[in-house]
Amino acid sequence: MKDVLIIGSGISGMTCAVRCAALGVHVTLVSPFPSERSQSVMAAGGINAVLPGGEAGDSVQSHVEDTLRGGCGLGGEKAVKGLCEHGGEILRWLESIGTVFSVDDRGRPLRRAFGGQTHKRTCYCGASTGKQIVSALVMEARRFEAAGRIERRLWCCFHSALIRDGVCHGAMLYDEARGGLEAVYADAVVIATGGQNALFGKTTGSTQCDGYAAGKLFMQGAELKNLEFIQYHPTTMETPQKRMLISEAARGEGGRLFIRDGGRKVYFMEEKYGPGGNLMTRDIVSREIDAQGGRAWLDLSFLDRAVIDERLPEVRDLCAKYGGIDVTREPIPVQPSVHFFMGGLAVHLNHETNIRNLFAIGECASIYHGANRVGGNSLLAAIYSGQVAAEEISGRTGGMHPADFSGDVERERRLLEKSMDTQSAFPVMYMRDMLAETMRKHLGIVRSEQNLAQGLSDIDYDLSIAERIRYDASVMPYFNFSLTAILTLARATVTCALERRESRGAHYRSDFPQADGALGFATIIAYDGGSYSVRLDKERAYES
Amino acid sequence: MKVKILRQQSPGSAPYWETFEYDGPADNSVAGALDYINYHDDIINADGKPTTRIGWECSCLQGICGACAMVINGRPALACETFLRDLKGKSVEIRPLRKFPVIHDLVTDRSSIHENLKQANVYIGAYQPAEDGDHAHQYAAAKCLKCGLCLEVCPNYVNGRTFFGAVFANDCYLVASRNHAEGGRIRALYAEHFGKTCSKALSCMEVCPMKIPTLASIAKLNRKKG
């Protein structure tokens, strides 16, 4: 293939771009803002890789087993094997492009323990691993930009894919700076837009990740997978601004969770699960905190000052700045909060969706993490998936004669102009806020039929009025045209949660508290003109 | 509290000041205050007239992405980590970064930062680190947000056509330290686009949200080896 259009310029999108460019494919890399603003810079803790000279007894097989166990049987075995086998190679590549890893006195990457893993295999860059990787990737992408092999398009938002007869021919983009819609044709389109944070309002993640692309593509025929599996990170700090993530690195370095019972500190995780209790998988820790009333304390104050200053400076600074907390002297008040989406666009092993030439990578794709992601695997998956998609795209024959979508562009342009021609002062954000309230209330850590049904009914109401309201046109048009797809994605998510009548990984049903062996398959949901159909992927169609 | 904002509806239109009454939480950051003014209720200015929502950029809301860089009471800063309680007086004045073209209100086009680095071909290429590399400083330099605050405050930086500013110096240092073989070429670029013009006001270090010790980058690049 000659031309690829990549939507999203975080770690996954940039990796795909760099690999495509290296393999001779011309890349158009689209994002509203530069890569430094992507959610990837917020990934704090680290990246998993089994390296020579690692912890005794560790192996790729052990990494595979930890990942599959964490995913409660829903992570695809072939996919996970590929992911873990490439950990070492990916780490060496990241180092070769200049990522500043934390290293020992012989220059070898240091490793820390992370939740749900049998060995210390999470390599890291202080507590700003994502940021350091972004900085290195930006420089590497710049090399190809200077050579004209990667062309960045800033200020551009994804509007919709150009799909005809099950084949993707490019995408319609909305250019914020120029204020217009345009069709961009390509041999392949790669979606790398991150998770669907906006469904829940303010999460630990970026305000830029809203799930719109996944929602819109769903409405255009792309299948979604495992939407009910939403990771609540156990340790986030509430501030007026947002939920601040307290990296799992804090517990990886020895931090302990406790609750207060009168004047006594109760280390509830250690009492129930033993010495490693603080580093159980995130779904378990979040549920335990929820059972304790939803709040706990994370204590780092007993750690050596040097450990905090050298390995957790970002955690120290974040708590001081936004919480007024000196972590060397006092514990951090923490609550679980939405952090990561295991579900997203359903993709095959080559990261292609059910629509030919439409790929998805990074958090917006669902393939490796099953019912629960273990810490340190998201950065690995972001990079690996970008590489896999690039290899597939570069190896294919392209140059199909593009279908003509000018009529579609004109129609969408007229619709957009019509929606802007209003004196309405009602901002679309109020609709997004209503949705977030619904999702937080009805799709929390513990769910039930009754609760989910109420959520579904609320979203149906929102959907029934969404297109009848005129929205304040002084808000960026993207926010206005993205609403219906975001609501549709929310409806699909609640539908999947209703359909899974069992508890597994991050999906816990109080009315079905046990796992059901007969349901140990991925959920697939499809959309057709307003109807939603859910099935279990019993034939494992997406594991090929 | 009064919040006075220099606004501009589109890239070519005339800027104008508009004032708002802020009655939200006192412990909010400037980012929180902008969000409150925009969406707490209908947006009405201090004269009681309905107006348009204020445009500004945000992503992480925790000081690590650089999106919300703006000038607050005359000081270039990130809105998400500037707290109302720390500002003096009963009013706050906010304007967009003036060294970059305005897209809308407080949103500016900072793509010249990347364009300059691209034009100068500042990239690592083959990884050949210097044996005596300063790992801690490399880590610090790689945290640059490309937010533009260092350029906004710099007395030498005008429009980025010849002098590229501290953001450029730090990336040059990072490349030179991670690829020793490229050191000569990078130092020449550094001298041309930074070294010969920088007057060492060092205000860039005072406003840097990541506290990058740019002076150390300068010192290391000015040495023959490093």
Coordinates of N, CA, C and O in Angstrom, one line a residue, chain A residues 23-124:
Chain A
L23 N 8.9 1.6 6.2 CA 8.6 0.6 5.2 C 8.2 1.1 3.9 O 7.8 0.4 3.0
G24 N 8.3 2.4 3.7 CA 8.0 3.0 2.4 C 6.6 3.5 2.2 O 6.2 3.8 1.0
V25 N 5.8 3.5 3.2 CA 4.4 3.9 3.0 C 4.3 5.4 3.4 O 4.8 5.8 4.5
H26 N 3.6 6.2 2.6 CA 3.4 7.6 2.9 C 2.3 7.7 4.0 O 1.3 7.1 3.9
V27 N 2.6 8.5 5.0 CA 1.7 8.6 6.1 C 1.1 10.0 6.2 O 1.9 11.0 6.2
T28 N -0.2 10.1 6.4 CA -0.8 11.4 6.8 C -1.2 11.2 8.3 O -2.1 10.3 8.6
L29 N -0.7 11.9 9.2 CA -0.9 11.7 10.6 C -1.7 12.9 11.1 O -1.3 14.0 11.1
V30 N -3.0 12.5 11.5 CA -4.0 13.5 11.8 C -4.3 13.6 13.3 O -4.4 12.6 14.0
S31 N -4.3 14.8 13.9 CA -4.7 15.0 15.2 C -5.0 16.4 15.4 O -4.5 17.3 14.8
P32 N -5.9 16.8 16.4 CA -6.2 18.2 16.6 C -5.0 18.9 17.2 O -4.9 20.1 16.9
F33 N -4.2 18.2 18.0 CA -3.1 18.9 18.7 C -1.8 18.1 18.5 O -1.9 16.9 18.2
P34 N -0.7 18.7 18.9 CA 0.5 17.9 18.8 C 0.6 16.7 19.7 O -0.2 16.6 20.7
S35 N 1.5 15.8 19.4 CA 1.6 14.6 20.2 C 1.8 14.8 21.7 O 1.4 14.0 22.6
E36 N 2.5 15.9 22.0 CA 2.7 16.2 23.4 C 1.5 16.4 24.2 O 1.5 16.4 25.5
R37 N 0.3 16.7 23.6 CA -1.0 16.9 24.3 C -1.7 15.5 24.4 O -2.8 15.5 24.9
S38 N -1.2 14.5 23.8 CA -1.9 13.2 23.8 C -2.0 12.6 25.2 O -1.2 12.9 26.1
Q39 N -3.0 11.7 25.4 CA -3.1 11.0 26.7 C -1.9 10.2 27.0 O -1.6 9.9 28.2
S40 N -1.2 9.8 26.0 CA 0.0 8.9 26.2 C 1.0 9.5 27.2 O 1.7 8.8 27.9
V41 N 1.1 10.8 27.2 CA 2.1 11.4 28.1 C 1.7 11.2 29.6 O 2.5 11.4 30.5
M42 N 0.5 10.8 29.8 CA 0.0 10.6 31.2 C 0.3 9.2 31.7 O 0.1 8.9 32.9
A43 N 0.7 8.3 30.8 CA 1.0 6.9 31.3 C 2.2 7.0 32.2 O 3.3 7.4 31.7
A44 N 2.0 6.6 33.4 CA 3.1 6.9 34.3 C 4.0 5.7 34.6 O 5.2 5.8 34.5
G45 N 3.4 4.6 34.9 CA 4.1 3.5 35.6 C 5.2 2.8 34.9 O 6.3 2.6 35.4
G46 N 5.0 2.3 33.7 CA 6.0 1.6 33.0 C 5.5 0.7 31.9 O 4.3 0.7 31.5
I47 N 6.4 -0.1 31.3 CA 6.1 -1.0 30.2 C 6.7 -2.3 30.5 O 7.9 -2.5 30.8
N48 N 5.9 -3.4 30.2 CA 6.4 -4.7 30.6 C 7.2 -5.3 29.4 O 6.9 -5.2 28.3
A49 N 8.3 -5.9 29.9 CA 9.2 -6.6 28.9 C 10.0 -7.6 29.6 O 10.6 -7.3 30.7
V50 N 10.1 -8.8 29.1 CA 11.0 -9.8 29.7 C 12.4 -9.7 29.0 O 12.5 -9.9 27.8
L51 N 13.4 -9.3 29.7 CA 14.7 -9.0 29.2 C 15.7 -10.0 29.7 O 15.5 -10.6 30.8
P52 N 16.8 -10.2 28.9 CA 17.9 -11.0 29.5 C 18.4 -10.4 30.8 O 18.4 -9.2 30.9
G53 N 18.7 -11.3 31.7 CA 19.2 -10.8 33.0 C 18.0 -10.3 33.9 O 18.3 -9.5 34.8
G54 N 16.8 -10.7 33.6 CA 15.7 -10.2 34.4 C 15.6 -11.0 35.6 O 16.5 -11.8 36.0
E55 N 14.4 -10.9 36.3 CA 14.3 -11.6 37.6 C 14.3 -13.1 37.4 O 13.8 -13.6 36.4
A56 N 14.9 -13.8 38.3 CA 15.0 -15.2 38.2 C 13.7 -15.9 38.0 O 12.7 -15.6 38.7
G57 N 13.6 -16.8 37.1 CA 12.3 -17.5 36.9 C 11.4 -16.8 35.9 O 10.4 -17.4 35.5
D58 N 11.7 -15.6 35.5 CA 10.7 -14.9 34.6 C 11.0 -15.4 33.2 O 12.1 -15.8 32.8
S59 N 9.9 -15.4 32.4 CA 10.0 -15.8 31.0 C 8.9 -15.2 30.2 O 7.9 -14.7 30.8
V60 N 9.0 -15.2 28.9 CA 7.9 -14.7 28.1 C 6.6 -15.5 28.4 O 5.5 -15.0 28.5
Q61 N 6.8 -16.8 28.6 CA 5.6 -17.7 28.9 C 4.9 -17.2 30.2 O 3.7 -17.1 30.2
S62 N 5.7 -16.8 31.1 CA 5.2 -16.3 32.4 C 4.4 -15.0 32.2 O 3.3 -14.8 32.7
H63 N 5.0 -14.1 31.3 CA 4.3 -12.9 31.0 C 3.0 -13.2 30.3 O 1.9 -12.5 30.5
V64 N 3.0 -14.1 29.4 CA 1.8 -14.5 28.7 C 0.7 -15.0 29.7 O -0.5 -14.6 29.6
E65 N 1.1 -15.9 30.6 CA 0.2 -16.4 31.5 C -0.4 -15.3 32.4 O -1.6 -15.3 32.7
D66 N 0.5 -14.4 32.9 CA 0.0 -13.3 33.8 C -1.1 -12.5 33.0 O -2.1 -12.1 33.6
T67 N -0.8 -12.2 31.7 CA -1.7 -11.4 30.9 C -3.0 -12.1 30.7 O -4.1 -11.5 30.8
L68 N -3.0 -13.4 30.4 CA -4.2 -14.1 30.2 C -5.0 -14.3 31.5 O -6.2 -14.2 31.5
R69 N -4.3 -14.6 32.6 CA -4.9 -14.7 33.8 C -5.6 -13.4 34.2 O -6.7 -13.3 34.7
G70 N -4.8 -12.3 34.1 CA -5.4 -11.0 34.4 C -6.6 -10.7 33.6 O -7.6 -10.1 34.1
G71 N -6.6 -11.1 32.3 CA -7.8 -10.9 31.4 C -8.9 -11.9 31.6 O -9.9 -11.9 30.9
C72 N -8.8 -12.8 32.6 CA -9.8 -13.8 33.0 C -10.3 -14.6 31.8 O -11.5 -14.8 31.6
G73 N -9.3 -15.0 31.0 CA -9.7 -15.9 29.9 C -10.2 -15.3 28.6 O -10.5 -15.9 27.6
L74 N -10.3 -13.9 28.6 CA -10.9 -13.3 27.4 C -9.9 -12.7 26.5 O -10.2 -12.2 25.4
G75 N -8.6 -12.6 26.9 CA -7.6 -12.1 26.0 C -7.2 -13.2 25.1 O -7.1 -14.4 25.4
G76 N -7.1 -12.9 23.8 CA -6.8 -13.9 22.8 C -5.4 -14.5 23.0 O -4.5 -13.7 23.1
E77 N -5.3 -15.8 23.0 CA -4.0 -16.4 23.3 C -2.9 -16.1 22.3 O -1.8 -15.7 22.6
K78 N -3.3 -16.2 21.0 CA -2.3 -15.9 19.9 C -1.9 -14.5 20.0 O -0.7 -14.1 19.9
A79 N -2.9 -13.6 20.2 CA -2.5 -12.1 20.3 C -1.6 -11.8 21.4 O -0.6 -11.1 21.3
V80 N -1.9 -12.4 22.6 CA -1.2 -12.1 23.8 C 0.3 -12.7 23.7 O 1.2 -12.1 24.1
K81 N 0.4 -13.9 23.0 CA 1.7 -14.5 22.8 C 2.5 -13.5 22.0 O 3.7 -13.2 22.3
G82 N 2.0 -13.0 20.9 CA 2.7 -12.1 20.0 C 3.1 -10.8 20.8 O 4.3 -10.4 20.7
L83 N 2.2 -10.3 21.6 CA 2.5 -9.1 22.4 C 3.7 -9.4 23.3 O 4.7 -8.6 23.3
C84 N 3.6 -10.4 24.1 CA 4.7 -10.7 25.1 C 6.0 -11.1 24.4 O 7.1 -10.7 24.9
E85 N 6.0 -11.8 23.3 CA 7.2 -12.2 22.7 C 8.0 -11.0 22.2 O 9.2 -11.1 22.0
H86 N 7.3 -9.9 21.9 CA 7.9 -8.7 21.3 C 8.4 -7.7 22.3 O 8.9 -6.7 22.0
G87 N 8.1 -8.0 23.6 CA 8.4 -7.0 24.7 C 9.9 -6.6 24.6 O 10.2 -5.4 24.6
G88 N 10.8 -7.6 24.6 CA 12.2 -7.2 24.6 C 12.7 -6.4 23.4 O 13.4 -5.4 23.6
E89 N 12.2 -6.8 22.3 CA 12.6 -6.1 21.0 C 12.0 -4.7 21.1 O 12.7 -3.7 20.7
I90 N 10.8 -4.5 21.6 CA 10.2 -3.2 21.6 C 11.0 -2.3 22.6 O 11.3 -1.1 22.3
L91 N 11.4 -2.9 23.7 CA 12.2 -2.1 24.7 C 13.5 -1.6 24.1 O 13.9 -0.5 24.2
R92 N 14.2 -2.5 23.4 CA 15.4 -2.1 22.7 C 15.2 -1.1 21.7 O 16.0 -0.1 21.5
W93 N 14.1 -1.2 21.0 CA 13.8 -0.2 19.9 C 13.6 1.2 20.6 O 14.1 2.2 20.1
L94 N 12.8 1.2 21.7 CA 12.5 2.5 22.3 C 13.8 3.1 22.8 O 14.0 4.3 22.7
E95 N 14.7 2.3 23.3 CA 16.0 2.8 23.8 C 16.8 3.4 22.6 O 17.4 4.4 22.7
S96 N 16.7 2.7 21.5 CA 17.5 3.1 20.3 C 17.0 4.4 19.7 O 17.7 5.1 19.0
I97 N 15.7 4.8 20.0 CA 15.2 6.1 19.4 C 15.4 7.2 20.5 O 14.9 8.3 20.3
G98 N 15.9 6.8 21.6 CA 16.3 7.9 22.6 C 15.5 7.9 23.9 O 15.6 8.9 24.6
T99 N 14.6 6.9 24.1 CA 13.8 7.0 25.4 C 14.7 6.9 26.6 O 15.6 6.0 26.6
V100 N 14.5 7.8 27.5 CA 15.4 7.8 28.7 C 14.8 7.0 29.8 O 14.1 7.4 30.7
F101 N 15.2 5.7 29.7 CA 14.7 4.8 30.8 C 15.5 5.0 32.1 O 16.7 5.4 32.0
S102 N 14.9 4.6 33.2 CA 15.6 4.6 34.4 C 16.5 3.3 34.4 O 16.1 2.2 34.1
V103 N 17.8 3.5 34.6 CA 18.8 2.4 34.4 C 19.6 2.2 35.7 O 19.7 3.1 36.5
D104 N 20.2 1.0 35.8 CA 21.1 0.8 36.9 C 22.5 1.3 36.5 O 22.7 1.9 35.5
D105 N 23.5 1.0 37.4 CA 24.8 1.6 37.2 C 25.5 1.0 36.0 O 26.6 1.5 35.5
R106 N 25.0 -0.1 35.4 CA 25.5 -0.6 34.2 C 24.7 -0.3 33.0 O 24.9 -0.9 31.9
G107 N 23.8 0.6 33.2 CA 23.0 1.1 32.0 C 21.8 0.2 31.6 O 21.2 0.4 30.6
R108 N 21.5 -0.8 32.5 CA 20.4 -1.7 32.1 C 19.1 -1.2 32.7 O 19.1 -0.7 33.9
P109 N 18.0 -1.3 32.0 CA 16.7 -0.8 32.5 C 16.4 -1.4 33.9 O 16.5 -2.6 34.1
L110 N 16.0 -0.5 34.8 CA 15.5 -1.0 36.1 C 14.1 -1.5 35.9 O 13.4 -1.1 35.0
R111 N 13.6 -2.4 36.8 CA 12.3 -2.9 36.7 C 11.6 -2.8 38.1 O 12.2 -2.8 39.1
R112 N 10.3 -2.6 38.0 CA 9.5 -2.5 39.3 C 8.4 -3.6 39.2 O 8.0 -4.0 38.1
A113 N 7.9 -3.9 40.4 CA 6.7 -4.8 40.5 C 5.5 -4.1 40.1 O 5.3 -2.9 40.4
F114 N 4.6 -4.8 39.4 CA 3.3 -4.2 39.0 C 2.2 -5.2 39.3 O 2.4 -6.4 39.4
G115 N 1.0 -4.7 39.4 CA -0.2 -5.5 39.9 C -0.4 -6.7 39.0 O -0.3 -6.6 37.8
G116 N -0.7 -7.8 39.7 CA -1.2 -9.0 39.0 C 0.0 -9.7 38.3 O -0.3 -10.6 37.4
Q117 N 1.2 -9.4 38.6 CA 2.3 -10.1 37.9 C 3.2 -10.9 38.8 O 3.4 -10.5 39.9
T118 N 3.6 -12.0 38.3 CA 4.4 -12.9 39.1 C 5.8 -12.5 39.2 O 6.6 -13.0 40.1
H119 N 6.3 -11.6 38.3 CA 7.7 -11.2 38.4 C 7.8 -9.7 38.2 O 7.0 -9.1 37.5
K120 N 8.9 -9.2 38.6 CA 9.2 -7.8 38.3 C 9.7 -7.6 36.9 O 10.8 -8.1 36.5
R121 N 8.8 -7.1 36.0 CA 9.2 -7.0 34.6 C 8.8 -5.7 34.0 O 8.8 -5.5 32.8
T122 N 8.4 -4.7 34.9 CA 7.9 -3.4 34.3 C 9.1 -2.4 34.3 O 9.5 -2.0 35.4
C123 N 9.6 -2.2 33.1 CA 10.6 -1.2 32.9 C 10.0 0.2 33.0 O 8.8 0.3 32.6
Y124 N 10.7 1.2 33.4 CA 10.1 2.5 33.5 C 11.1 3.6 33.4 O 12.3 3.5 33.3

